Protein backbone atom coordinates (compact mmCIF):
# COMPACT_ATOMS: atom_id res chain seq x y z
CA UNK A 1 0.00 0.00 0.00
CA UNK A 2 1.44 3.36 -1.00
CA UNK A 3 1.92 5.81 1.82
CA UNK A 4 1.18 9.51 2.10
CA UNK A 5 3.14 11.41 -0.53
CA UNK A 6 4.36 14.96 0.01
CA UNK A 7 6.32 17.36 -2.13
CA UNK A 8 8.65 19.08 -2.16
CA UNK A 9 10.84 17.48 0.53
CA UNK A 10 12.76 20.68 1.16
CA UNK A 11 12.14 24.33 0.40
CA UNK A 12 14.14 27.47 1.17
CA UNK A 13 12.49 30.84 0.58
CA UNK A 14 13.00 34.42 1.64
CA UNK A 15 10.61 36.06 4.07
CA UNK A 16 7.56 37.65 2.45
CA UNK A 17 7.69 35.15 -0.42
CA UNK A 18 4.92 32.62 -0.97
CA UNK A 19 5.20 28.84 -0.94
CA UNK A 20 2.92 25.87 -1.56
CA UNK A 21 3.08 22.29 -0.38
CA UNK A 22 1.30 19.33 -1.91
CA UNK A 23 -0.04 16.16 -0.31
CA UNK A 24 -1.49 12.99 -1.80
CA UNK A 25 -3.09 10.88 0.94
CA UNK A 26 -3.52 7.14 1.06
CA UNK A 27 -6.19 6.07 -1.39
CA UNK A 28 -9.62 5.91 0.17
CA UNK A 29 -8.74 7.88 3.30
CA UNK A 30 -11.50 10.37 4.02
CA UNK A 31 -9.64 12.44 6.59
CA UNK A 32 -6.59 14.55 5.82
CA UNK A 33 -4.54 16.60 8.27
CA UNK A 34 -1.84 19.23 7.95
CA UNK A 35 0.49 19.57 10.93
CA UNK A 36 3.29 22.04 11.63
CA UNK A 37 6.30 20.69 13.53
CA UNK A 38 8.77 23.31 14.69
CA UNK A 39 12.23 22.00 15.60
CA UNK A 40 12.17 20.46 19.06
CA UNK A 41 8.37 20.52 19.28
CA UNK A 42 5.60 18.03 18.72
CA UNK A 43 3.35 18.37 15.67
CA UNK A 44 0.59 20.97 15.93
CA UNK A 45 -2.58 20.59 13.89
CA UNK A 46 -3.16 23.35 11.36
CA UNK A 47 -6.21 22.02 9.55
CA UNK A 48 -8.31 18.86 9.28
CA UNK A 49 -10.40 17.92 6.25
CA UNK A 50 -13.13 15.31 6.12
CA UNK A 51 -13.46 14.52 2.41
CA UNK A 52 -13.33 18.03 0.92
CA UNK A 53 -14.89 19.85 3.88
CA UNK A 54 -12.98 21.59 6.68
CA UNK A 55 -13.55 20.02 10.12
CA UNK A 56 -11.09 22.05 12.18
CA UNK A 57 -8.98 25.05 11.17
CA UNK A 58 -8.97 26.79 14.55
CA UNK A 59 -5.15 26.85 14.74
CA UNK A 60 -4.54 27.90 11.13
CA UNK A 61 -3.16 31.48 10.86
CA UNK A 62 -5.70 32.45 8.28
CA UNK A 63 -4.13 35.81 7.50
CA UNK A 64 -1.25 34.01 5.78
CA UNK A 65 -2.04 30.31 5.56
CA UNK A 66 -4.63 28.70 3.30
CA UNK A 67 -5.41 25.11 2.42
CA UNK A 68 -7.71 23.29 0.09
CA UNK A 69 -8.54 19.71 -0.69
CA UNK A 70 -9.68 19.30 -4.25
CA UNK A 71 -12.30 16.63 -4.93
CA UNK A 72 -11.65 15.18 -1.48
CA UNK A 73 -8.29 13.70 -2.51
CA UNK A 74 -5.08 15.76 -2.91
CA UNK A 75 -4.47 18.82 -0.80
CA UNK A 76 -2.33 21.92 -0.98
CA UNK A 77 -1.17 24.16 1.85
CA UNK A 78 -0.05 27.69 0.99
CA UNK A 79 1.77 30.35 2.97
CA UNK A 80 1.68 33.92 1.72
CA UNK A 81 3.63 35.90 2.82
CA UNK A 82 6.05 33.71 4.76
CA UNK A 83 7.63 34.81 8.03
CA UNK A 84 10.83 33.60 9.67
CA UNK A 85 8.81 31.81 12.36
CA UNK A 86 7.14 29.66 9.69
CA UNK A 87 10.39 27.66 9.41
CA UNK A 88 9.27 24.14 10.30
CA UNK A 89 8.43 20.73 8.91
CA UNK A 90 4.94 20.57 7.44
CA UNK A 91 3.47 17.12 7.83
CA UNK A 92 0.49 15.75 5.99
CA UNK A 93 -1.37 12.79 7.46
CA UNK A 94 -4.43 10.81 6.45
CA UNK A 95 -6.74 8.35 8.14
CA UNK A 96 -9.73 6.33 7.01
CA UNK A 97 -11.87 7.92 9.73
CA UNK A 98 -11.59 10.99 11.90
CA UNK A 99 -9.33 10.29 14.90
CA UNK A 100 -11.17 12.92 16.90
CA UNK A 101 -14.42 11.00 16.54
CA UNK A 102 -13.00 7.45 16.44
CA UNK A 103 -9.96 7.42 18.70
CA UNK A 104 -9.01 3.91 17.66
CA UNK A 105 -8.06 4.84 14.12
CA UNK A 106 -4.52 5.53 13.01
CA UNK A 107 -3.21 8.57 11.19
CA UNK A 108 -0.51 7.79 8.62
CA UNK A 109 2.05 10.54 8.16
CA UNK A 110 4.05 11.53 5.12
CA UNK A 111 7.75 12.37 5.37
CA UNK A 112 7.03 16.07 5.54
CA UNK A 113 8.26 19.20 3.78
CA UNK A 114 11.07 21.01 5.55
CA UNK A 115 10.62 24.76 5.05
CA UNK A 116 13.36 27.23 5.84
CA UNK A 117 12.50 30.93 5.67
CA UNK A 118 15.54 33.22 5.51
CA UNK B 1 0.33 25.02 31.59
CA UNK B 2 0.71 23.06 28.35
CA UNK B 3 -1.86 20.35 27.80
CA UNK B 4 0.77 17.62 27.38
CA UNK B 5 4.20 17.85 29.00
CA UNK B 6 7.06 15.63 27.91
CA UNK B 7 10.73 15.79 28.81
CA UNK B 8 12.58 16.31 25.50
CA UNK B 9 15.74 14.55 26.72
CA UNK B 10 17.95 13.59 25.02
CA UNK B 11 18.08 10.17 26.65
CA UNK B 12 21.02 7.87 25.96
CA UNK B 13 21.04 4.23 27.12
CA UNK B 14 23.15 1.13 26.41
CA UNK B 15 21.77 -1.66 24.25
CA UNK B 16 19.63 -4.05 26.27
CA UNK B 17 18.54 -1.47 28.84
CA UNK B 18 14.95 -0.89 29.90
CA UNK B 19 13.77 2.52 28.78
CA UNK B 20 11.03 4.49 30.49
CA UNK B 21 9.45 7.44 28.65
CA UNK B 22 6.83 9.59 30.33
CA UNK B 23 4.28 12.32 29.76
CA UNK B 24 1.85 14.19 31.93
CA UNK B 25 -1.34 15.84 30.76
CA UNK B 26 -3.69 18.40 32.24
CA UNK B 27 -7.07 17.79 30.59
CA UNK B 28 -9.01 15.12 32.47
CA UNK B 29 -11.30 14.75 29.43
CA UNK B 30 -8.54 13.00 27.47
CA UNK B 31 -9.45 9.38 26.93
CA UNK B 32 -7.24 8.16 24.09
CA UNK B 33 -3.49 7.93 24.54
CA UNK B 34 -0.98 7.20 21.83
CA UNK B 35 2.73 6.84 21.39
CA UNK B 36 4.27 7.76 18.04
CA UNK B 37 7.85 7.03 16.98
CA UNK B 38 9.60 9.45 14.66
CA UNK B 39 12.89 8.61 13.00
CA UNK B 40 15.10 11.44 11.83
CA UNK B 41 13.68 13.21 8.76
CA UNK B 42 10.63 10.94 8.71
CA UNK B 43 7.00 11.41 9.67
CA UNK B 44 5.68 10.01 12.96
CA UNK B 45 4.32 6.45 12.97
CA UNK B 46 1.87 5.03 15.50
CA UNK B 47 3.54 2.68 17.96
CA UNK B 48 0.94 2.04 20.65
CA UNK B 49 -2.61 3.15 21.39
CA UNK B 50 -4.58 2.77 24.63
CA UNK B 51 -8.04 3.81 25.71
CA UNK B 52 -8.58 5.05 29.28
CA UNK B 53 -6.45 3.66 32.12
CA UNK B 54 -4.46 0.45 32.12
CA UNK B 55 -1.61 -1.33 30.42
CA UNK B 56 -1.10 -2.53 26.89
CA UNK B 57 1.76 -4.72 25.75
CA UNK B 58 3.11 -5.29 22.26
CA UNK B 59 6.33 -7.25 22.05
CA UNK B 60 9.07 -5.27 23.77
CA UNK B 61 6.81 -2.25 24.24
CA UNK B 62 4.37 -1.58 27.10
CA UNK B 63 2.14 1.49 27.28
CA UNK B 64 0.70 2.46 30.64
CA UNK B 65 -1.91 5.09 31.49
CA UNK B 66 -2.78 6.29 34.99
CA UNK B 67 -5.72 8.65 34.65
CA UNK B 68 -5.82 9.38 38.38
CA UNK B 69 -2.42 11.03 38.20
CA UNK B 70 -2.69 12.03 34.50
CA UNK B 71 0.49 10.12 33.73
CA UNK B 72 1.37 8.27 30.52
CA UNK B 73 4.33 5.91 30.21
CA UNK B 74 6.03 3.87 27.52
CA UNK B 75 8.46 1.13 28.51
CA UNK B 76 10.87 -0.45 26.07
CA UNK B 77 12.49 -3.72 27.15
CA UNK B 78 15.76 -5.03 25.73
CA UNK B 79 16.30 -1.77 23.85
CA UNK B 80 18.00 -1.98 20.46
CA UNK B 81 19.97 0.59 18.43
CA UNK B 82 17.06 0.52 15.96
CA UNK B 83 14.88 1.99 18.72
CA UNK B 84 16.87 5.23 18.47
CA UNK B 85 14.27 7.83 17.51
CA UNK B 86 12.07 10.56 18.94
CA UNK B 87 9.05 9.26 20.86
CA UNK B 88 5.97 11.46 20.92
CA UNK B 89 3.06 10.99 23.26
CA UNK B 90 -0.34 12.18 22.03
CA UNK B 91 -3.78 12.41 23.54
CA UNK B 92 -7.32 13.38 22.63
CA UNK B 93 -10.78 13.23 24.13
CA UNK B 94 -13.80 11.62 22.57
CA UNK B 95 -15.12 14.87 21.20
CA UNK B 96 -14.26 16.55 17.95
CA UNK B 97 -10.84 17.79 19.06
CA UNK B 98 -7.44 17.34 17.46
CA UNK B 99 -4.61 15.13 18.65
CA UNK B 100 -2.43 16.99 21.14
CA UNK B 101 1.22 15.99 21.00
CA UNK B 102 3.97 16.30 23.58
CA UNK B 103 7.33 17.77 22.52
CA UNK B 104 8.85 14.34 22.02
CA UNK B 105 11.76 12.62 23.78
CA UNK B 106 14.85 11.88 21.72
CA UNK B 107 16.22 8.42 22.55
CA UNK B 108 19.62 7.02 21.57
CA UNK B 109 20.40 3.34 22.19
CA UNK B 110 24.14 2.78 22.07
CA UNK B 111 25.47 -0.59 20.85
Tab-separated table of C-alpha atoms in Angstrom:
chain	number	residue	atom	x	y	z
A	1	UNK	CA	0.000	0.000	0.000
A	2	UNK	CA	1.441	3.359	-1.000
A	3	UNK	CA	1.919	5.808	1.824
A	4	UNK	CA	1.176	9.508	2.103
A	5	UNK	CA	3.144	11.414	-0.530
A	6	UNK	CA	4.356	14.959	0.010
A	7	UNK	CA	6.320	17.363	-2.132
A	8	UNK	CA	8.650	19.076	-2.160
A	9	UNK	CA	10.842	17.480	0.534
A	10	UNK	CA	12.765	20.684	1.157
A	11	UNK	CA	12.145	24.334	0.402
A	12	UNK	CA	14.137	27.468	1.172
A	13	UNK	CA	12.488	30.844	0.582
A	14	UNK	CA	13.004	34.424	1.637
A	15	UNK	CA	10.612	36.060	4.069
A	16	UNK	CA	7.565	37.650	2.449
A	17	UNK	CA	7.691	35.149	-0.416
A	18	UNK	CA	4.925	32.621	-0.970
A	19	UNK	CA	5.202	28.838	-0.942
A	20	UNK	CA	2.920	25.872	-1.557
A	21	UNK	CA	3.076	22.286	-0.375
A	22	UNK	CA	1.299	19.330	-1.908
A	23	UNK	CA	-0.043	16.157	-0.308
A	24	UNK	CA	-1.486	12.991	-1.803
A	25	UNK	CA	-3.094	10.879	0.945
A	26	UNK	CA	-3.520	7.144	1.056
A	27	UNK	CA	-6.187	6.068	-1.394
A	28	UNK	CA	-9.621	5.912	0.174
A	29	UNK	CA	-8.738	7.876	3.299
A	30	UNK	CA	-11.503	10.365	4.018
A	31	UNK	CA	-9.636	12.435	6.595
A	32	UNK	CA	-6.586	14.553	5.819
A	33	UNK	CA	-4.536	16.603	8.272
A	34	UNK	CA	-1.844	19.233	7.947
A	35	UNK	CA	0.492	19.573	10.927
A	36	UNK	CA	3.285	22.040	11.628
A	37	UNK	CA	6.298	20.689	13.528
A	38	UNK	CA	8.773	23.311	14.690
A	39	UNK	CA	12.227	21.999	15.599
A	40	UNK	CA	12.168	20.459	19.061
A	41	UNK	CA	8.369	20.521	19.285
A	42	UNK	CA	5.599	18.034	18.724
A	43	UNK	CA	3.351	18.366	15.667
A	44	UNK	CA	0.593	20.972	15.929
A	45	UNK	CA	-2.577	20.591	13.892
A	46	UNK	CA	-3.157	23.349	11.362
A	47	UNK	CA	-6.215	22.021	9.547
A	48	UNK	CA	-8.309	18.860	9.283
A	49	UNK	CA	-10.398	17.922	6.251
A	50	UNK	CA	-13.134	15.314	6.118
A	51	UNK	CA	-13.457	14.517	2.407
A	52	UNK	CA	-13.325	18.030	0.916
A	53	UNK	CA	-14.886	19.847	3.877
A	54	UNK	CA	-12.979	21.587	6.682
A	55	UNK	CA	-13.550	20.020	10.123
A	56	UNK	CA	-11.091	22.054	12.179
A	57	UNK	CA	-8.982	25.048	11.175
A	58	UNK	CA	-8.970	26.790	14.547
A	59	UNK	CA	-5.151	26.849	14.738
A	60	UNK	CA	-4.536	27.898	11.129
A	61	UNK	CA	-3.164	31.481	10.865
A	62	UNK	CA	-5.704	32.452	8.278
A	63	UNK	CA	-4.133	35.806	7.495
A	64	UNK	CA	-1.254	34.014	5.779
A	65	UNK	CA	-2.044	30.309	5.560
A	66	UNK	CA	-4.630	28.698	3.304
A	67	UNK	CA	-5.407	25.109	2.419
A	68	UNK	CA	-7.709	23.292	0.092
A	69	UNK	CA	-8.537	19.711	-0.690
A	70	UNK	CA	-9.679	19.303	-4.246
A	71	UNK	CA	-12.305	16.630	-4.928
A	72	UNK	CA	-11.650	15.176	-1.483
A	73	UNK	CA	-8.290	13.702	-2.507
A	74	UNK	CA	-5.085	15.760	-2.907
A	75	UNK	CA	-4.466	18.816	-0.795
A	76	UNK	CA	-2.327	21.921	-0.978
A	77	UNK	CA	-1.168	24.161	1.851
A	78	UNK	CA	-0.052	27.689	0.994
A	79	UNK	CA	1.767	30.350	2.966
A	80	UNK	CA	1.682	33.920	1.724
A	81	UNK	CA	3.634	35.897	2.816
A	82	UNK	CA	6.048	33.711	4.763
A	83	UNK	CA	7.634	34.805	8.034
A	84	UNK	CA	10.827	33.603	9.674
A	85	UNK	CA	8.808	31.813	12.361
A	86	UNK	CA	7.143	29.663	9.688
A	87	UNK	CA	10.386	27.656	9.406
A	88	UNK	CA	9.265	24.140	10.303
A	89	UNK	CA	8.432	20.727	8.914
A	90	UNK	CA	4.945	20.571	7.437
A	91	UNK	CA	3.473	17.117	7.834
A	92	UNK	CA	0.494	15.753	5.992
A	93	UNK	CA	-1.373	12.793	7.463
A	94	UNK	CA	-4.427	10.812	6.453
A	95	UNK	CA	-6.739	8.347	8.144
A	96	UNK	CA	-9.735	6.334	7.013
A	97	UNK	CA	-11.866	7.919	9.732
A	98	UNK	CA	-11.592	10.991	11.899
A	99	UNK	CA	-9.332	10.285	14.896
A	100	UNK	CA	-11.167	12.919	16.897
A	101	UNK	CA	-14.421	10.997	16.544
A	102	UNK	CA	-12.997	7.453	16.438
A	103	UNK	CA	-9.964	7.421	18.696
A	104	UNK	CA	-9.008	3.914	17.656
A	105	UNK	CA	-8.058	4.845	14.121
A	106	UNK	CA	-4.520	5.534	13.009
A	107	UNK	CA	-3.209	8.568	11.185
A	108	UNK	CA	-0.513	7.786	8.621
A	109	UNK	CA	2.051	10.538	8.161
A	110	UNK	CA	4.051	11.534	5.123
A	111	UNK	CA	7.751	12.371	5.369
A	112	UNK	CA	7.031	16.068	5.544
A	113	UNK	CA	8.258	19.198	3.780
A	114	UNK	CA	11.070	21.011	5.555
A	115	UNK	CA	10.620	24.756	5.054
A	116	UNK	CA	13.362	27.233	5.835
A	117	UNK	CA	12.504	30.930	5.673
A	118	UNK	CA	15.544	33.217	5.510
B	1	UNK	CA	0.332	25.020	31.587
B	2	UNK	CA	0.714	23.063	28.351
B	3	UNK	CA	-1.862	20.351	27.798
B	4	UNK	CA	0.768	17.624	27.383
B	5	UNK	CA	4.201	17.847	28.997
B	6	UNK	CA	7.056	15.634	27.906
B	7	UNK	CA	10.732	15.793	28.814
B	8	UNK	CA	12.584	16.313	25.505
B	9	UNK	CA	15.736	14.549	26.723
B	10	UNK	CA	17.952	13.586	25.016
B	11	UNK	CA	18.080	10.171	26.650
B	12	UNK	CA	21.020	7.870	25.955
B	13	UNK	CA	21.042	4.234	27.117
B	14	UNK	CA	23.155	1.133	26.410
B	15	UNK	CA	21.768	-1.656	24.250
B	16	UNK	CA	19.631	-4.052	26.267
B	17	UNK	CA	18.540	-1.469	28.836
B	18	UNK	CA	14.952	-0.894	29.900
B	19	UNK	CA	13.767	2.520	28.777
B	20	UNK	CA	11.025	4.492	30.491
B	21	UNK	CA	9.446	7.436	28.654
B	22	UNK	CA	6.830	9.592	30.335
B	23	UNK	CA	4.280	12.316	29.762
B	24	UNK	CA	1.848	14.191	31.935
B	25	UNK	CA	-1.336	15.840	30.762
B	26	UNK	CA	-3.687	18.395	32.241
B	27	UNK	CA	-7.071	17.789	30.589
B	28	UNK	CA	-9.007	15.120	32.468
B	29	UNK	CA	-11.296	14.748	29.429
B	30	UNK	CA	-8.544	13.000	27.471
B	31	UNK	CA	-9.452	9.377	26.925
B	32	UNK	CA	-7.239	8.155	24.092
B	33	UNK	CA	-3.495	7.928	24.540
B	34	UNK	CA	-0.978	7.198	21.834
B	35	UNK	CA	2.735	6.841	21.391
B	36	UNK	CA	4.271	7.756	18.043
B	37	UNK	CA	7.847	7.027	16.977
B	38	UNK	CA	9.597	9.450	14.659
B	39	UNK	CA	12.888	8.615	12.999
B	40	UNK	CA	15.098	11.444	11.827
B	41	UNK	CA	13.682	13.211	8.761
B	42	UNK	CA	10.632	10.944	8.710
B	43	UNK	CA	7.005	11.407	9.671
B	44	UNK	CA	5.683	10.008	12.964
B	45	UNK	CA	4.319	6.446	12.975
B	46	UNK	CA	1.873	5.029	15.503
B	47	UNK	CA	3.536	2.677	17.960
B	48	UNK	CA	0.941	2.043	20.655
B	49	UNK	CA	-2.605	3.146	21.391
B	50	UNK	CA	-4.585	2.767	24.632
B	51	UNK	CA	-8.036	3.808	25.705
B	52	UNK	CA	-8.582	5.048	29.280
B	53	UNK	CA	-6.453	3.659	32.118
B	54	UNK	CA	-4.460	0.453	32.125
B	55	UNK	CA	-1.608	-1.325	30.420
B	56	UNK	CA	-1.103	-2.535	26.888
B	57	UNK	CA	1.763	-4.719	25.755
B	58	UNK	CA	3.111	-5.292	22.257
B	59	UNK	CA	6.332	-7.245	22.049
B	60	UNK	CA	9.069	-5.269	23.774
B	61	UNK	CA	6.815	-2.248	24.242
B	62	UNK	CA	4.373	-1.578	27.097
B	63	UNK	CA	2.140	1.487	27.283
B	64	UNK	CA	0.701	2.463	30.644
B	65	UNK	CA	-1.906	5.088	31.493
B	66	UNK	CA	-2.783	6.285	34.991
B	67	UNK	CA	-5.724	8.652	34.645
B	68	UNK	CA	-5.823	9.376	38.384
B	69	UNK	CA	-2.416	11.025	38.196
B	70	UNK	CA	-2.687	12.027	34.504
B	71	UNK	CA	0.486	10.124	33.730
B	72	UNK	CA	1.370	8.267	30.519
B	73	UNK	CA	4.327	5.914	30.210
B	74	UNK	CA	6.026	3.866	27.520
B	75	UNK	CA	8.458	1.126	28.509
B	76	UNK	CA	10.873	-0.450	26.074
B	77	UNK	CA	12.493	-3.722	27.152
B	78	UNK	CA	15.764	-5.030	25.726
B	79	UNK	CA	16.302	-1.766	23.852
B	80	UNK	CA	17.998	-1.977	20.461
B	81	UNK	CA	19.967	0.587	18.428
B	82	UNK	CA	17.064	0.521	15.959
B	83	UNK	CA	14.882	1.989	18.719
B	84	UNK	CA	16.866	5.233	18.465
B	85	UNK	CA	14.267	7.826	17.509
B	86	UNK	CA	12.072	10.557	18.939
B	87	UNK	CA	9.051	9.262	20.862
B	88	UNK	CA	5.970	11.462	20.916
B	89	UNK	CA	3.056	10.989	23.263
B	90	UNK	CA	-0.343	12.179	22.033
B	91	UNK	CA	-3.779	12.413	23.544
B	92	UNK	CA	-7.315	13.383	22.626
B	93	UNK	CA	-10.784	13.233	24.127
B	94	UNK	CA	-13.799	11.617	22.569
B	95	UNK	CA	-15.123	14.875	21.196
B	96	UNK	CA	-14.257	16.547	17.950
B	97	UNK	CA	-10.839	17.791	19.057
B	98	UNK	CA	-7.436	17.343	17.457
B	99	UNK	CA	-4.610	15.129	18.646
B	100	UNK	CA	-2.429	16.988	21.144
B	101	UNK	CA	1.220	15.994	21.004
B	102	UNK	CA	3.974	16.301	23.577
B	103	UNK	CA	7.328	17.773	22.520
B	104	UNK	CA	8.846	14.345	22.022
B	105	UNK	CA	11.764	12.617	23.784
B	106	UNK	CA	14.847	11.877	21.719
B	107	UNK	CA	16.221	8.421	22.549
B	108	UNK	CA	19.619	7.016	21.572
B	109	UNK	CA	20.402	3.344	22.192
B	110	UNK	CA	24.141	2.779	22.068
B	111	UNK	CA	25.465	-0.591	20.852
